[in-house]
JSON list of C-alpha atoms in Angstrom, two decimals:
[
{"chain": "A", "resi": 1, "resn": "MET", "atom": "CA", "xyz": [235.43, 69.10, 98.25]},
{"chain": "A", "resi": 2, "resn": "SER", "atom": "CA", "xyz": [238.61, 66.94, 98.28]},
{"chain": "A", "resi": 3, "resn": "GLU", "atom": "CA", "xyz": [242.21, 68.18, 99.27]},
{"chain": "A", "resi": 4, "resn": "GLY", "atom": "CA", "xyz": [243.42, 68.32, 95.68]},
{"chain": "A", "resi": 5, "resn": "THR", "atom": "CA", "xyz": [240.40, 70.26, 94.49]},
{"chain": "A", "resi": 6, "resn": "SER", "atom": "CA", "xyz": [239.58, 73.91, 94.00]},
{"chain": "A", "resi": 7, "resn": "MET", "atom": "CA", "xyz": [236.55, 76.07, 92.79]},
{"chain": "A", "resi": 8, "resn": "VAL", "atom": "CA", "xyz": [236.84, 78.10, 89.70]},
{"chain": "A", "resi": 9, "resn": "SER", "atom": "CA", "xyz": [234.14, 80.49, 88.34]},
{"chain": "A", "resi": 10, "resn": "ASP", "atom": "CA", "xyz": [233.80, 81.65, 84.84]},
{"chain": "A", "resi": 11, "resn": "GLU", "atom": "CA", "xyz": [232.66, 85.17, 83.87]},
{"chain": "A", "resi": 12, "resn": "ASN", "atom": "CA", "xyz": [228.92, 84.02, 83.77]},
{"chain": "A", "resi": 13, "resn": "GLY", "atom": "CA", "xyz": [229.27, 82.97, 87.44]},
{"chain": "A", "resi": 14, "resn": "THR", "atom": "CA", "xyz": [229.05, 79.13, 86.74]},
{"chain": "A", "resi": 15, "resn": "ASP", "atom": "CA", "xyz": [231.19, 77.21, 89.23]},
{"chain": "A", "resi": 16, "resn": "PHE", "atom": "CA", "xyz": [233.53, 74.48, 88.22]},
{"chain": "A", "resi": 17, "resn": "SER", "atom": "CA", "xyz": [235.56, 72.29, 90.25]},
{"chain": "A", "resi": 18, "resn": "GLN", "atom": "CA", "xyz": [239.31, 71.77, 89.24]},
{"chain": "A", "resi": 19, "resn": "ASP", "atom": "CA", "xyz": [241.15, 68.70, 90.36]},
{"chain": "A", "resi": 20, "resn": "GLU", "atom": "CA", "xyz": [245.07, 68.13, 90.58]},
{"chain": "A", "resi": 21, "resn": "THR", "atom": "CA", "xyz": [245.18, 67.23, 86.71]},
{"chain": "A", "resi": 22, "resn": "GLY", "atom": "CA", "xyz": [243.58, 70.55, 85.69]},
{"chain": "A", "resi": 23, "resn": "THR", "atom": "CA", "xyz": [240.35, 69.24, 84.27]},
{"chain": "A", "resi": 24, "resn": "LEU", "atom": "CA", "xyz": [237.32, 71.09, 84.88]},
{"chain": "A", "resi": 25, "resn": "GLU", "atom": "CA", "xyz": [233.89, 69.77, 85.83]},
{"chain": "A", "resi": 26, "resn": "GLU", "atom": "CA", "xyz": [230.68, 71.50, 86.57]},
{"chain": "A", "resi": 27, "resn": "THR", "atom": "CA", "xyz": [229.68, 71.25, 90.11]},
{"chain": "A", "resi": 28, "resn": "PRO", "atom": "CA", "xyz": [226.06, 70.83, 91.06]},
{"chain": "A", "resi": 29, "resn": "VAL", "atom": "CA", "xyz": [224.40, 73.91, 92.91]},
{"chain": "A", "resi": 30, "resn": "ASP", "atom": "CA", "xyz": [223.33, 71.70, 95.77]},
{"chain": "A", "resi": 31, "resn": "THR", "atom": "CA", "xyz": [226.83, 70.69, 96.36]},
{"chain": "A", "resi": 32, "resn": "ILE", "atom": "CA", "xyz": [228.07, 74.16, 96.31]},
{"chain": "A", "resi": 33, "resn": "LEU", "atom": "CA", "xyz": [225.22, 75.25, 98.85]},
{"chain": "A", "resi": 34, "resn": "SER", "atom": "CA", "xyz": [226.03, 72.35, 101.04]},
{"chain": "A", "resi": 35, "resn": "GLN", "atom": "CA", "xyz": [229.75, 73.23, 101.27]},
{"chain": "A", "resi": 36, "resn": "GLN", "atom": "CA", "xyz": [228.88, 76.93, 101.98]},
{"chain": "A", "resi": 37, "resn": "THR", "atom": "CA", "xyz": [226.33, 76.03, 104.83]},
{"chain": "A", "resi": 38, "resn": "SER", "atom": "CA", "xyz": [228.48, 74.74, 107.73]},
{"chain": "A", "resi": 39, "resn": "VAL", "atom": "CA", "xyz": [225.79, 74.89, 110.29]},
{"chain": "A", "resi": 40, "resn": "ASN", "atom": "CA", "xyz": [222.47, 72.96, 110.05]},
{"chain": "A", "resi": 41, "resn": "LEU", "atom": "CA", "xyz": [219.78, 75.27, 110.96]},
{"chain": "A", "resi": 42, "resn": "VAL", "atom": "CA", "xyz": [216.83, 73.53, 112.89]},
{"chain": "A", "resi": 43, "resn": "PRO", "atom": "CA", "xyz": [214.03, 75.56, 114.37]},
{"chain": "A", "resi": 44, "resn": "PHE", "atom": "CA", "xyz": [212.43, 74.33, 117.72]},
{"chain": "A", "resi": 45, "resn": "ILE", "atom": "CA", "xyz": [209.39, 74.99, 119.71]},
{"chain": "A", "resi": 46, "resn": "CYS", "atom": "CA", "xyz": [209.27, 78.33, 121.98]},
{"chain": "A", "resi": 47, "resn": "GLN", "atom": "CA", "xyz": [212.62, 79.31, 120.31]},
{"chain": "A", "resi": 48, "resn": "ARG", "atom": "CA", "xyz": [213.38, 82.93, 121.32]},
{"chain": "A", "resi": 49, "resn": "PHE", "atom": "CA", "xyz": [215.31, 85.59, 119.42]},
{"chain": "A", "resi": 50, "resn": "VAL", "atom": "CA", "xyz": [216.99, 88.95, 120.34]},
{"chain": "A", "resi": 51, "resn": "SER", "atom": "CA", "xyz": [214.92, 90.84, 117.83]},
{"chain": "A", "resi": 52, "resn": "GLN", "atom": "CA", "xyz": [212.29, 90.38, 115.08]},
{"chain": "A", "resi": 53, "resn": "ASP", "atom": "CA", "xyz": [215.13, 90.86, 112.35]},
{"chain": "A", "resi": 54, "resn": "SER", "atom": "CA", "xyz": [217.41, 88.26, 113.78]},
{"chain": "A", "resi": 55, "resn": "ALA", "atom": "CA", "xyz": [214.29, 85.72, 113.79]},
{"chain": "A", "resi": 56, "resn": "TYR", "atom": "CA", "xyz": [213.49, 86.65, 110.20]},
{"chain": "A", "resi": 57, "resn": "GLU", "atom": "CA", "xyz": [217.04, 86.10, 109.13]},
{"chain": "A", "resi": 58, "resn": "PHE", "atom": "CA", "xyz": [217.24, 82.67, 110.88]},
{"chain": "A", "resi": 59, "resn": "TYR", "atom": "CA", "xyz": [213.99, 81.53, 109.21]},
{"chain": "A", "resi": 60, "resn": "CYS", "atom": "CA", "xyz": [215.15, 82.83, 105.81]},
{"chain": "A", "resi": 61, "resn": "SER", "atom": "CA", "xyz": [218.44, 80.91, 105.98]},
{"chain": "A", "resi": 62, "resn": "PHE", "atom": "CA", "xyz": [216.43, 77.78, 107.31]},
{"chain": "A", "resi": 63, "resn": "ALA", "atom": "CA", "xyz": [213.89, 78.07, 104.34]},
{"chain": "A", "resi": 64, "resn": "MET", "atom": "CA", "xyz": [216.62, 78.49, 101.94]},
{"chain": "A", "resi": 65, "resn": "GLN", "atom": "CA", "xyz": [218.46, 75.51, 103.34]},
{"chain": "A", "resi": 66, "resn": "CYS", "atom": "CA", "xyz": [215.14, 73.45, 102.82]},
{"chain": "A", "resi": 67, "resn": "GLY", "atom": "CA", "xyz": [214.42, 74.99, 99.39]},
{"chain": "A", "resi": 68, "resn": "PHE", "atom": "CA", "xyz": [211.52, 77.41, 99.90]},
{"chain": "A", "resi": 69, "resn": "SER", "atom": "CA", "xyz": [211.28, 81.07, 100.80]},
{"chain": "A", "resi": 70, "resn": "ILE", "atom": "CA", "xyz": [209.21, 82.73, 103.61]},
{"chain": "A", "resi": 71, "resn": "ARG", "atom": "CA", "xyz": [207.32, 85.96, 104.30]},
{"chain": "A", "resi": 72, "resn": "ARG", "atom": "CA", "xyz": [206.19, 87.85, 107.54]},
{"chain": "A", "resi": 73, "resn": "HIS", "atom": "CA", "xyz": [202.60, 86.89, 108.05]},
{"chain": "A", "resi": 74, "resn": "ARG", "atom": "CA", "xyz": [201.36, 88.51, 111.17]},
{"chain": "A", "resi": 75, "resn": "THR", "atom": "CA", "xyz": [202.14, 89.72, 114.59]},
{"chain": "A", "resi": 76, "resn": "ARG", "atom": "CA", "xyz": [200.57, 89.39, 118.10]},
{"chain": "A", "resi": 77, "resn": "GLY", "atom": "CA", "xyz": [201.05, 91.60, 121.02]},
{"chain": "A", "resi": 78, "resn": "LYS", "atom": "CA", "xyz": [200.13, 92.07, 124.60]},
{"chain": "A", "resi": 79, "resn": "ASP", "atom": "CA", "xyz": [196.92, 93.97, 125.46]},
{"chain": "A", "resi": 80, "resn": "GLY", "atom": "CA", "xyz": [197.13, 97.73, 125.59]},
{"chain": "A", "resi": 81, "resn": "VAL", "atom": "CA", "xyz": [198.88, 100.28, 123.60]},
{"chain": "A", "resi": 82, "resn": "GLY", "atom": "CA", "xyz": [202.64, 100.30, 123.35]},
{"chain": "A", "resi": 83, "resn": "ARG", "atom": "CA", "xyz": [203.12, 96.95, 125.10]},
{"chain": "A", "resi": 84, "resn": "GLY", "atom": "CA", "xyz": [205.03, 95.47, 122.27]},
{"chain": "A", "resi": 85, "resn": "VAL", "atom": "CA", "xyz": [205.05, 92.36, 119.93]},
{"chain": "A", "resi": 86, "resn": "THR", "atom": "CA", "xyz": [205.09, 89.04, 121.70]},
{"chain": "A", "resi": 87, "resn": "ARG", "atom": "CA", "xyz": [204.81, 86.79, 118.57]},
{"chain": "A", "resi": 88, "resn": "ARG", "atom": "CA", "xyz": [205.68, 87.05, 115.03]},
{"chain": "A", "resi": 89, "resn": "ASP", "atom": "CA", "xyz": [204.48, 84.51, 112.66]},
{"chain": "A", "resi": 90, "resn": "PHE", "atom": "CA", "xyz": [206.42, 83.62, 109.36]},
{"chain": "A", "resi": 91, "resn": "THR", "atom": "CA", "xyz": [204.78, 81.50, 106.52]},
{"chain": "A", "resi": 92, "resn": "CYS", "atom": "CA", "xyz": [205.82, 80.06, 103.38]},
{"chain": "A", "resi": 93, "resn": "HIS", "atom": "CA", "xyz": [205.83, 82.49, 100.45]},
{"chain": "A", "resi": 94, "resn": "ASP", "atom": "CA", "xyz": [203.33, 80.44, 98.75]},
{"chain": "A", "resi": 95, "resn": "GLY", "atom": "CA", "xyz": [201.00, 80.23, 101.82]},
{"chain": "A", "resi": 96, "resn": "GLY", "atom": "CA", "xyz": [197.41, 81.27, 101.98]},
{"chain": "A", "resi": 97, "resn": "TYR", "atom": "CA", "xyz": [195.36, 82.39, 99.03]},
{"chain": "A", "resi": 98, "resn": "PRO", "atom": "CA", "xyz": [195.22, 85.75, 97.38]},
{"chain": "A", "resi": 99, "resn": "GLN", "atom": "CA", "xyz": [192.60, 88.29, 98.44]},
{"chain": "A", "resi": 100, "resn": "MET", "atom": "CA", "xyz": [189.64, 88.90, 96.29]},
{"chain": "A", "resi": 101, "resn": "LYS", "atom": "CA", "xyz": [187.93, 92.23, 95.84]},
{"chain": "A", "resi": 102, "resn": "PRO", "atom": "CA", "xyz": [184.47, 93.15, 94.48]},
{"chain": "A", "resi": 103, "resn": "SER", "atom": "CA", "xyz": [184.21, 94.80, 91.18]},
{"chain": "A", "resi": 104, "resn": "GLU", "atom": "CA", "xyz": [181.76, 97.47, 90.25]},
{"chain": "A", "resi": 105, "resn": "ASP", "atom": "CA", "xyz": [179.14, 94.97, 89.03]},
{"chain": "A", "resi": 106, "resn": "GLY", "atom": "CA", "xyz": [179.31, 92.87, 92.29]},
{"chain": "A", "resi": 107, "resn": "LYS", "atom": "CA", "xyz": [181.40, 89.84, 91.08]},
{"chain": "A", "resi": 108, "resn": "MET", "atom": "CA", "xyz": [184.67, 89.16, 92.93]},
{"chain": "A", "resi": 109, "resn": "LEU", "atom": "CA", "xyz": [187.96, 89.76, 91.16]},
{"chain": "A", "resi": 110, "resn": "TRP", "atom": "CA", "xyz": [191.47, 88.65, 91.83]},
{"chain": "A", "resi": 111, "resn": "ASN", "atom": "CA", "xyz": [193.65, 91.56, 92.63]},
{"chain": "A", "resi": 112, "resn": "ARG", "atom": "CA", "xyz": [196.54, 90.44, 90.43]},
{"chain": "A", "resi": 113, "resn": "LYS", "atom": "CA", "xyz": [198.72, 87.28, 89.56]},
{"chain": "A", "resi": 114, "resn": "SER", "atom": "CA", "xyz": [199.81, 85.46, 92.82]},
{"chain": "A", "resi": 115, "resn": "SER", "atom": "CA", "xyz": [201.99, 82.48, 93.62]},
{"chain": "A", "resi": 116, "resn": "ARG", "atom": "CA", "xyz": [200.09, 81.66, 96.74]},
{"chain": "A", "resi": 117, "resn": "CYS", "atom": "CA", "xyz": [198.69, 78.25, 96.52]},
{"chain": "A", "resi": 118, "resn": "GLY", "atom": "CA", "xyz": [197.68, 77.45, 100.06]},
{"chain": "A", "resi": 119, "resn": "CYS", "atom": "CA", "xyz": [200.91, 75.92, 101.30]},
{"chain": "A", "resi": 120, "resn": "GLN", "atom": "CA", "xyz": [200.46, 75.15, 105.05]},
{"chain": "A", "resi": 121, "resn": "ALA", "atom": "CA", "xyz": [204.16, 75.48, 105.94]},
{"chain": "A", "resi": 122, "resn": "ARG", "atom": "CA", "xyz": [204.40, 77.95, 109.10]}
]
């Protein structure tokens, strides 16, 4: 946004930019998001986090920045009871395929509608 430009929102939440002359122009959502995101989030191999929640927040922010959403997929832990989680996998919200279950007559049925389409992003 330039020095003489300010943001104005209407009652519906639509954002407009107002320049020095007072004219209003609708601002694209991508521009607004890029202005609000000051830090580029880039994950790297063997990245460590303080907690599972902080890792989830980081990857949610990264996914939003890239235009998709994530979900918790699975965990892996040390052998033995109570040793803790050593790995948490996150996957694209559309990753994998929905589970099927057998019906009374032996045919396989989809459980319900699903957005999963087999996306490989992890």
